[in-house]
Amino acid sequence: MAICDRNAAATDEAAAALHIHPNTLAYRLRRFSILTGRDLTSSAAFAEVWLAIQAARQLGLHDQ
């Protein structure tokens, strides 16, 4: 999520930073959307998910 944030919507750069193929990243983002009902192409949904992850980290509920 942080890498996608740093690279905005540039999936090629985000995939390279994650050492995965761009199609793999696209697939994982689609699966995330299906499983959570959140479309990360929406800036509001992206912010909501990002804030939830940050809150979970602060509470010790999520690993780095």
PDB file of C-alpha atoms in Angstrom:
ATOM      1  CA  MET A   1       0.000   0.000   0.000  1.00  0.00           C
ATOM      2  CA  ALA A   2       2.792   2.415   0.878  1.00  0.00           C
ATOM      3  CA  ILE A   3       4.574   1.673  -2.390  1.00  0.00           C
ATOM      4  CA  CYS A   4       1.381   2.253  -4.345  1.00  0.00           C
ATOM      5  CA  ASP A   5       0.938   5.525  -2.449  1.00  0.00           C
ATOM      6  CA  ARG A   6       4.486   6.674  -3.251  1.00  0.00           C
ATOM      7  CA  ASN A   7       4.023   5.758  -6.890  1.00  0.00           C
ATOM      8  CA  ALA A   8       0.445   7.067  -7.125  1.00  0.00           C
ATOM      9  CA  ALA A   9      -1.268   5.239  -9.984  1.00  0.00           C
ATOM     10  CA  ALA A  10       1.989   4.356 -11.753  1.00  0.00           C
ATOM     11  CA  THR A  11       1.543   0.607 -11.550  1.00  0.00           C
ATOM     12  CA  ASP A  12       4.672  -0.182 -13.556  1.00  0.00           C
ATOM     13  CA  GLU A  13       6.869   1.649 -11.051  1.00  0.00           C
ATOM     14  CA  ALA A  14       4.961   0.222  -8.085  1.00  0.00           C
ATOM     15  CA  ALA A  15       5.291  -3.317  -9.469  1.00  0.00           C
ATOM     16  CA  ALA A  16       9.018  -2.812 -10.015  1.00  0.00           C
ATOM     17  CA  ALA A  17       9.415  -1.578  -6.428  1.00  0.00           C
ATOM     18  CA  LEU A  18       7.608  -4.708  -5.219  1.00  0.00           C
ATOM     19  CA  HIS A  19       9.660  -6.945  -7.554  1.00  0.00           C
ATOM     20  CA  ILE A  20       6.547  -8.329  -9.216  1.00  0.00           C
ATOM     21  CA  HIS A  21       5.134  -8.190 -12.747  1.00  0.00           C
ATOM     22  CA  PRO A  22       2.718  -5.282 -13.421  1.00  0.00           C
ATOM     23  CA  ASN A  23      -0.011  -7.805 -14.295  1.00  0.00           C
ATOM     24  CA  THR A  24       0.461  -9.433 -10.879  1.00  0.00           C
ATOM     25  CA  LEU A  25      -0.005  -6.082  -9.169  1.00  0.00           C
ATOM     26  CA  ALA A  26      -3.086  -5.339 -11.272  1.00  0.00           C
ATOM     27  CA  TYR A  27      -4.533  -8.753 -10.369  1.00  0.00           C
ATOM     28  CA  ARG A  28      -3.859  -8.252  -6.655  1.00  0.00           C
ATOM     29  CA  LEU A  29      -5.451  -4.804  -6.703  1.00  0.00           C
ATOM     30  CA  ARG A  30      -8.527  -6.224  -8.463  1.00  0.00           C
ATOM     31  CA  ARG A  31      -8.745  -9.039  -5.887  1.00  0.00           C
ATOM     32  CA  PHE A  32      -8.400  -6.517  -3.067  1.00  0.00           C
ATOM     33  CA  SER A  33     -11.283  -4.533  -4.553  1.00  0.00           C
ATOM     34  CA  ILE A  34     -13.448  -7.635  -4.878  1.00  0.00           C
ATOM     35  CA  LEU A  35     -12.712  -8.878  -1.355  1.00  0.00           C
ATOM     36  CA  THR A  36     -13.065  -5.525   0.413  1.00  0.00           C
ATOM     37  CA  GLY A  37     -15.545  -3.694  -1.767  1.00  0.00           C
ATOM     38  CA  ARG A  38     -13.068  -0.798  -1.982  1.00  0.00           C
ATOM     39  CA  ASP A  39     -11.937   0.506  -5.363  1.00  0.00           C
ATOM     40  CA  LEU A  40      -8.415   1.853  -4.868  1.00  0.00           C
ATOM     41  CA  THR A  41      -8.700   3.986  -7.997  1.00  0.00           C
ATOM     42  CA  SER A  42     -11.020   6.168  -5.910  1.00  0.00           C
ATOM     43  CA  SER A  43      -8.951   8.599  -3.866  1.00  0.00           C
ATOM     44  CA  ALA A  44     -11.525   8.488  -1.054  1.00  0.00           C
ATOM     45  CA  ALA A  45     -11.390   4.679  -0.856  1.00  0.00           C
ATOM     46  CA  PHE A  46      -7.591   4.720  -1.080  1.00  0.00           C
ATOM     47  CA  ALA A  47      -7.409   7.222   1.795  1.00  0.00           C
ATOM     48  CA  GLU A  48      -9.848   5.147   3.856  1.00  0.00           C
ATOM     49  CA  VAL A  49      -7.786   1.970   3.422  1.00  0.00           C
ATOM     50  CA  TRP A  50      -4.497   3.798   4.036  1.00  0.00           C
ATOM     51  CA  LEU A  51      -5.840   5.348   7.264  1.00  0.00           C
ATOM     52  CA  ALA A  52      -7.147   1.968   8.432  1.00  0.00           C
ATOM     53  CA  ILE A  53      -3.721   0.388   7.874  1.00  0.00           C
ATOM     54  CA  GLN A  54      -1.994   3.238   9.726  1.00  0.00           C
ATOM     55  CA  ALA A  55      -4.428   2.898  12.645  1.00  0.00           C
ATOM     56  CA  ALA A  56      -3.860  -0.871  12.780  1.00  0.00           C
ATOM     57  CA  ARG A  57      -0.097  -0.298  12.888  1.00  0.00           C
ATOM     58  CA  GLN A  58      -0.431   2.232  15.707  1.00  0.00           C
ATOM     59  CA  LEU A  59      -2.521  -0.255  17.677  1.00  0.00           C
ATOM     60  CA  GLY A  60      -0.038  -3.054  17.030  1.00  0.00           C
ATOM     61  CA  LEU A  61      -2.548  -5.019  14.966  1.00  0.00           C
ATOM     62  CA  HIS A  62      -0.557  -4.946  11.716  1.00  0.00           C
ATOM     63  CA  ASP A  63       3.052  -5.854  10.958  1.00  0.00           C
ATOM     64  CA  GLN A  64       5.251  -3.505   8.979  1.00  0.00           C
TER      65      GLN A  64
END
